[in-house]
CSV table of C-alpha atoms in Angstrom, one decimal:
chain,number,residue,atom,x,y,z
A,1,MET,CA,98.7,100.4,76.3
A,2,ALA,CA,98.9,102.5,79.4
A,3,SER,CA,96.4,101.8,82.2
A,4,ASN,CA,95.0,104.0,84.9
A,5,LEU,CA,94.8,101.5,87.7
A,6,LEU,CA,94.3,103.2,91.1
A,7,PRO,CA,97.1,102.9,93.6
A,8,SER,CA,96.5,100.5,96.4
A,9,GLY,CA,98.2,102.6,99.1
A,10,LEU,CA,96.2,105.4,100.7
A,11,GLN,CA,98.9,108.1,100.4
A,12,ASP,CA,99.5,107.4,96.7
A,13,LEU,CA,95.7,107.3,96.2
A,14,PHE,CA,95.3,110.7,97.9
A,15,THR,CA,98.1,112.2,95.8
A,16,LEU,CA,96.6,111.0,92.6
A,17,ALA,CA,93.2,112.2,93.7
A,18,GLU,CA,94.6,115.6,94.4
A,19,ASP,CA,96.1,115.7,90.9
A,20,MET,CA,92.8,114.6,89.4
A,21,ALA,CA,91.0,117.4,91.4
A,22,ASP,CA,93.6,119.9,90.1
A,23,GLY,CA,92.9,118.7,86.6
A,24,LEU,CA,89.2,119.2,87.1
A,25,HIS,CA,89.9,122.7,88.4
A,26,GLY,CA,91.7,123.6,85.2
A,27,HIS,CA,89.9,121.7,82.6
A,28,GLU,CA,86.5,120.5,83.9
A,29,VAL,CA,84.5,123.0,81.8
A,30,ALA,CA,86.6,122.8,78.6
A,31,VAL,CA,86.6,119.0,78.7
A,32,GLY,CA,82.9,118.9,79.5
A,33,VAL,CA,83.0,116.9,82.7
A,34,LYS,CA,79.4,116.6,84.0
A,35,GLN,CA,79.2,113.7,86.4
A,36,ASN,CA,82.4,113.9,88.4
A,37,THR,CA,82.8,117.6,88.9
A,38,GLU,CA,85.6,119.2,91.0
A,39,ALA,CA,83.1,120.1,93.7
A,40,ALA,CA,81.9,116.5,94.0
A,41,PHE,CA,85.4,115.1,93.7
A,42,ARG,CA,86.9,117.4,96.3
A,43,ALA,CA,84.1,116.6,98.7
A,44,ASP,CA,84.9,112.9,98.5
A,45,LEU,CA,88.6,113.5,98.7
A,46,THR,CA,88.3,115.7,101.7
A,47,ALA,CA,86.0,113.3,103.4
A,48,ALA,CA,88.5,110.4,102.8
A,49,ILE,CA,91.4,112.4,104.1
A,50,THR,CA,89.5,113.5,107.2
A,51,ALA,CA,88.4,110.0,107.9
A,52,GLN,CA,91.9,108.7,107.5
A,53,THR,CA,93.2,111.4,109.9
A,54,ASN,CA,90.6,110.6,112.4
A,55,HIS,CA,91.4,106.9,112.1
A,56,VAL,CA,95.1,107.4,112.7
A,57,ALA,CA,94.3,109.6,115.7
A,58,ALA,CA,92.0,107.0,117.1
A,59,GLN,CA,94.7,104.3,116.6
A,60,THR,CA,97.2,106.5,118.5
A,61,ALA,CA,94.7,107.1,121.3
A,62,LYS,CA,94.1,103.4,121.5
A,63,VAL,CA,97.7,102.7,122.1
A,64,ALA,CA,97.9,105.3,124.9
A,65,LEU,CA,94.7,103.9,126.5
A,66,SER,CA,96.1,100.4,126.4
A,67,THR,CA,99.3,101.7,128.1
A,68,ALA,CA,97.2,103.3,130.8
A,69,VAL,CA,95.5,99.9,131.5
A,70,THR,CA,98.9,98.3,131.8
A,71,VAL,CA,100.1,100.9,134.3
A,72,ALA,CA,96.9,100.7,136.4
A,73,ASP,CA,97.1,96.9,136.4
A,74,SER,CA,100.7,96.9,137.4
A,75,ASN,CA,99.9,99.2,140.3
A,76,GLY,CA,97.1,96.9,141.3
A,77,LYS,CA,99.4,93.8,141.2
A,78,ALA,CA,101.9,95.5,143.5
A,79,PHE,CA,99.1,96.4,145.9
A,80,ILE,CA,97.7,92.9,145.9
A,81,SER,CA,101.1,91.4,146.5
A,82,THR,CA,101.8,93.6,149.4
A,83,ALA,CA,98.3,93.2,150.8
A,84,ARG,CA,98.7,89.4,150.7
A,85,ASN,CA,101.9,89.7,152.9
A,86,VAL,CA,100.1,92.0,155.3
A,87,LEU,CA,97.1,89.7,155.6
A,88,ALA,CA,99.3,86.6,156.0
A,89,THR,CA,100.2,87.9,159.4
A,90,TYR,CA,96.6,87.6,160.4
A,91,LEU,CA,95.3,84.7,158.2
A,92,GLY,CA,98.4,82.6,157.8
A,93,ASN,CA,100.7,82.1,154.8
A,94,GLY,CA,98.8,79.4,153.0
A,95,TYR,CA,95.2,79.4,151.8
A,96,SER,CA,92.5,78.6,154.4
A,97,GLN,CA,88.9,79.4,154.6
A,98,ALA,CA,89.8,82.4,156.6
A,99,TRP,CA,91.1,83.9,153.3
A,100,ASP,CA,87.7,83.6,151.6
A,101,ALA,CA,86.5,86.9,153.1
A,102,THR,CA,89.4,88.8,151.5
A,103,GLY,CA,88.3,87.9,148.0
A,104,PHE,CA,91.4,86.1,146.9
A,105,PRO,CA,90.0,83.8,144.2
A,106,ASP,CA,90.5,80.1,143.4
A,107,GLN,CA,91.3,79.1,146.9
A,108,SER,CA,94.8,80.6,146.5
A,109,THR,CA,96.7,83.5,148.0
A,110,ALA,CA,98.6,84.1,144.9
A,111,VAL,CA,98.1,87.3,142.8
A,112,PRO,CA,95.4,86.3,140.3
A,113,GLY,CA,96.5,85.5,136.9
A,114,THR,CA,94.0,87.5,135.0
A,115,GLN,CA,93.4,91.2,134.9
A,116,ALA,CA,89.6,90.7,135.4
A,117,LYS,CA,90.3,88.7,138.6
A,118,ARG,CA,92.8,91.2,139.8
A,119,GLN,CA,90.3,94.0,139.3
A,120,ALA,CA,87.6,92.1,141.2
A,121,LEU,CA,90.1,91.3,144.0
A,122,LEU,CA,90.9,95.0,144.4
A,123,GLN,CA,87.2,95.8,144.9
A,124,ALA,CA,86.9,92.8,147.3
A,125,LEU,CA,89.9,94.0,149.3
A,126,GLN,CA,88.4,97.5,149.6
A,127,SER,CA,85.3,95.9,151.2
A,128,TYR,CA,87.4,93.6,153.4
A,129,PHE,CA,89.6,96.4,154.8
A,130,THR,CA,86.6,98.6,155.3
A,131,ALA,CA,85.1,95.8,157.4
A,132,THR,CA,88.3,95.0,159.2
A,133,PRO,CA,90.3,98.2,159.5
A,134,ALA,CA,92.5,96.7,162.1
A,135,GLN,CA,94.2,94.7,159.4
A,136,GLU,CA,95.0,97.7,157.3
A,137,ASN,CA,98.7,98.8,157.2
A,138,PRO,CA,98.8,102.6,156.5
A,139,PRO,CA,102.6,102.8,156.5
A,140,LEU,CA,102.6,100.4,153.5
A,141,ASN,CA,99.6,102.1,152.0
A,142,ILE,CA,97.5,98.9,152.4
A,143,THR,CA,94.2,100.4,153.1
A,144,ALA,CA,90.6,100.2,152.0
A,145,ALA,CA,90.9,103.7,150.5
A,146,ARG,CA,94.0,102.7,148.4
A,147,ALA,CA,92.3,99.5,147.3
A,148,GLY,CA,89.4,101.5,146.2
A,149,GLN,CA,91.6,104.0,144.3
A,150,LEU,CA,93.4,101.2,142.4
A,151,PHE,CA,90.1,99.4,141.6
A,152,THR,CA,88.6,102.6,140.2
A,153,ALA,CA,91.8,103.4,138.3
A,154,LEU,CA,91.9,100.0,136.7
A,155,SER,CA,88.2,99.9,136.0
A,156,ASP,CA,88.2,103.3,134.5
A,157,ALA,CA,91.3,102.5,132.4
A,158,ARG,CA,89.8,99.3,131.1
A,159,SER,CA,86.6,101.1,130.3
A,160,ALA,CA,88.4,103.9,128.5
A,161,ALA,CA,90.5,101.3,126.6
A,162,ASN,CA,87.3,99.5,125.5
A,163,ASP,CA,85.8,102.8,124.4
A,164,GLY,CA,89.0,103.5,122.5
A,165,ASN,CA,88.9,100.2,120.8
A,166,THR,CA,85.3,100.8,119.8
A,167,ASP,CA,86.1,104.3,118.6
A,168,ALA,CA,89.1,103.0,116.5
A,169,GLY,CA,86.9,100.4,115.0
A,170,GLN,CA,84.2,102.8,114.1
A,171,LYS,CA,86.8,105.3,112.7
A,172,LYS,CA,88.3,102.5,110.6
A,173,ASN,CA,84.9,101.6,109.2
A,174,THR,CA,84.2,105.3,108.4
A,175,ARG,CA,87.7,105.5,106.7
A,176,ASP,CA,87.1,102.4,104.7
A,177,ALA,CA,83.7,103.6,103.5
A,178,ALA,CA,85.2,107.0,102.6
A,179,GLU,CA,88.0,105.4,100.7
A,180,LYS,CA,85.6,103.2,98.8
A,181,THR,CA,83.5,106.3,97.9
A,182,LEU,CA,86.7,108.1,96.7
A,183,ARG,CA,87.8,105.2,94.7
A,184,ASN,CA,84.4,105.0,93.0
A,185,ARG,CA,84.6,108.7,92.3
A,186,MET,CA,88.1,108.4,90.8
A,187,SER,CA,87.2,105.4,88.7
A,188,GLY,CA,84.1,107.3,87.6
A,189,LEU,CA,86.2,110.2,86.5
A,190,VAL,CA,88.6,108.0,84.6
A,191,GLY,CA,85.6,106.5,82.9
A,192,GLU,CA,84.0,109.8,82.1
A,193,LEU,CA,87.3,111.2,80.7
A,194,GLY,CA,87.5,108.1,78.6
A,195,GLN,CA,84.2,109.2,76.9
A,196,LEU,CA,85.3,112.8,76.5
A,197,LEU,CA,89.0,112.5,75.6
A,198,ASP,CA,90.9,110.8,72.9
A,199,ALA,CA,93.1,108.0,74.2
A,200,ASN,CA,96.2,109.9,73.2
A,201,ASP,CA,95.0,113.3,74.3
A,202,PRO,CA,97.7,115.0,76.4
A,203,LEU,CA,94.9,116.4,78.6
A,204,TRP,CA,95.0,113.0,80.4
A,205,LEU,CA,98.3,114.1,81.9
A,206,ALA,CA,96.7,117.2,83.4
A,207,PHE,CA,94.6,114.9,85.6
A,208,GLY,CA,97.7,113.0,86.7
A,209,LEU,CA,96.6,110.1,84.6
A,210,ASN,CA,98.2,108.1,81.8
A,211,GLN,CA,97.1,108.5,78.3
A,212,PRO,CA,95.2,105.2,77.7
A,213,GLY,CA,96.5,105.0,74.1
A,214,ALA,CA,100.1,105.7,75.0
A,215,THR,CA,102.8,103.2,75.3
A,216,ASN,CA,104.0,102.0,78.7
A,217,LEU,CA,107.6,102.8,77.7
A,218,PRO,CA,109.1,105.8,79.4
A,219,ASP,CA,109.5,109.1,77.7
A,220,VAL,CA,112.9,110.0,76.2
A,221,ALA,CA,115.2,111.7,78.6
A,222,ASP,CA,115.7,115.3,77.5
A,223,SER,CA,117.3,118.5,78.6
A,224,LEU,CA,120.6,116.8,79.0
A,225,ILE,CA,123.2,119.2,80.2
A,226,LEU,CA,126.9,118.6,80.9
A,227,THR,CA,128.8,120.8,83.3
A,228,VAL,CA,132.5,120.7,84.1
A,229,GLY,CA,133.6,119.9,87.6
A,230,GLY,CA,137.1,119.4,88.9
A,231,THR,CA,139.9,117.9,86.9
A,232,GLY,CA,138.6,114.9,85.0
A,233,THR,CA,135.1,115.4,86.4
A,234,VAL,CA,131.9,116.1,84.4
A,235,LEU,CA,128.4,116.5,85.8
A,236,ALA,CA,125.5,115.2,83.7
A,237,ASP,CA,122.0,116.4,84.5
A,238,TRP,CA,118.7,115.8,82.6
A,239,SER,CA,114.9,116.2,83.1
A,240,ASP,CA,112.9,113.4,84.7
A,241,ALA,CA,111.2,111.3,82.0
A,242,SER,CA,107.6,110.2,82.5
A,243,ARG,CA,107.3,106.5,83.6
A,244,ALA,CA,111.1,106.1,83.8
A,245,THR,CA,112.2,104.2,86.8
A,246,ARG,CA,115.9,104.2,85.9
A,247,TYR,CA,118.3,105.8,83.4
A,248,ARG,CA,121.2,104.1,81.5
A,249,VAL,CA,124.1,106.5,81.1
A,250,PHE,CA,126.4,106.1,78.1
A,251,LYS,CA,129.6,107.8,77.3
A,252,GLN,CA,132.2,108.1,74.5
A,253,VAL,CA,135.5,109.8,74.8
A,254,VAL,CA,136.4,111.0,71.4
A,255,GLY,CA,139.7,109.4,70.2
A,256,VAL,CA,139.6,106.6,72.7
A,257,CYS,CA,139.0,103.1,71.4
A,258,TYR,CA,136.9,100.9,73.6
A,259,HIS,CA,137.5,97.2,73.7
A,260,GLY,CA,134.3,95.2,74.1
A,261,PHE,CA,132.5,98.0,72.3
A,262,ARG,CA,128.8,97.9,73.0
A,263,ARG,CA,126.2,100.0,71.3
A,264,HIS,CA,123.5,101.3,73.7
A,265,ARG,CA,120.7,100.4,71.3
A,266,ASP,CA,121.4,96.7,71.8
A,267,ARG,CA,118.8,96.1,74.5
B,1,MET,CA,129.0,104.6,73.2
B,2,VAL,CA,129.6,102.4,76.2
B,3,SER,CA,127.6,102.0,79.3
B,4,ALA,CA,128.9,104.1,82.2
B,5,ALA,CA,126.2,103.5,84.8
B,6,THR,CA,122.5,102.8,85.5
B,7,VAL,CA,121.0,105.3,88.0
B,8,THR,CA,117.6,106.1,89.4
B,9,ASP,CA,118.1,109.9,89.8
B,10,SER,CA,118.3,112.2,86.8
B,11,ASP,CA,121.9,113.1,87.2
B,12,TYR,CA,125.3,111.4,87.1
B,13,THR,CA,128.9,112.5,87.8
B,14,PHE,CA,131.7,111.2,85.6
B,15,THR,CA,135.0,111.1,87.3
B,16,GLY,CA,138.5,110.2,86.2
B,17,GLN,CA,137.9,111.2,82.6
B,18,PRO,CA,140.9,112.2,80.4
B,19,SER,CA,141.5,115.9,80.6
B,20,GLY,CA,141.4,117.7,77.3
B,21,LYS,CA,139.4,115.0,75.6
B,22,THR,CA,135.8,115.5,74.3
B,23,LEU,CA,133.3,113.5,76.3
B,24,LYS,CA,130.0,112.5,74.6
B,25,VAL,CA,127.0,111.5,76.7
B,26,GLU,CA,123.6,109.9,76.0
B,27,ILE,CA,120.9,108.9,78.4
B,28,ILE,CA,118.3,106.2,77.9
B,29,SER,CA,115.3,106.2,80.2
B,30,ALA,CA,114.0,102.8,81.1
B,31,ASN,CA,111.3,100.9,83.1
B,32,ASP,CA,110.1,97.4,83.4
B,33,ALA,CA,108.3,97.7,80.0
B,34,GLY,CA,111.5,98.5,78.2
B,35,GLN,CA,113.7,101.4,77.1
B,36,ALA,CA,113.0,104.7,75.3
B,37,GLN,CA,115.0,106.0,72.5
B,38,PRO,CA,118.4,107.6,73.5
B,39,SER,CA,118.4,111.2,74.4
B,40,VAL,CA,120.1,113.8,72.2
B,41,THR,CA,123.9,113.5,72.5
B,42,ALA,CA,125.6,116.1,74.6
B,43,GLU,CA,129.3,116.7,74.6
B,44,ILE,CA,131.9,118.7,76.5
B,45,VAL,CA,135.6,119.0,76.8
B,46,VAL,CA,136.8,117.3,80.0
B,47,PRO,CA,138.6,119.8,82.3
């Protein structure tokens, strides 16, 4: 017996839902559908498609925002590295207490290993160079103003990325809920049709569904047409058969004896 | 009838057939559940 399991993939689900909605458009009244009408069905389908579109857009935006964080952080790293070299001429190469005022963390003059510490250091360097402008190096763009710019850029980028992650998560939840609603609607329509249509009624097909009473075997291939091509060439073309996933092609040249003769009905 | 090929599209090209002979063709649709009955046989004289 043929089943009407819903597709697991969203695109296939939306395609089937569109077919079902079209079936409702043409046959809702004649069949007597009352619970899962075209209006209700299309509302759920549109909501699900919109939610999926919004989710994909949010995912795309999330990637772009993450890239922006990487760029801002990279710029910050470069500044910190150069600033360290500039400050070394005043404070010495290795760490000493004199470095504490600069904000370099963990009693080290190395570029901090985490993004959070690098962001904090940029803000600390802004304060440090503001307090000690003599140690700025404008030709190398090692200034309080530049440190402030980079801190703000990184902070804003991280904030935007966090917002993007939140938005993507919310959009996913909305999409999942809309998908669940649509699936319930589709299952509901299959159930309602089951009460209204005979299991072998061809009207099932108008909704893009299988006839529950039909076999799972494919339909017979029909409309087979042969056309001559070039010398020794013949083109065969036929109509797609429902539920067929492949076609076995058989031939016989009249007057030619085939060794190893095999009838096609031997399955 | 002998098997010529198994295809997924609904068309097939026979090549190298003997010119002037009559070629008969049948198609059997299939899926994982099994096979349908053969199509109506079509025939043509090979060019």
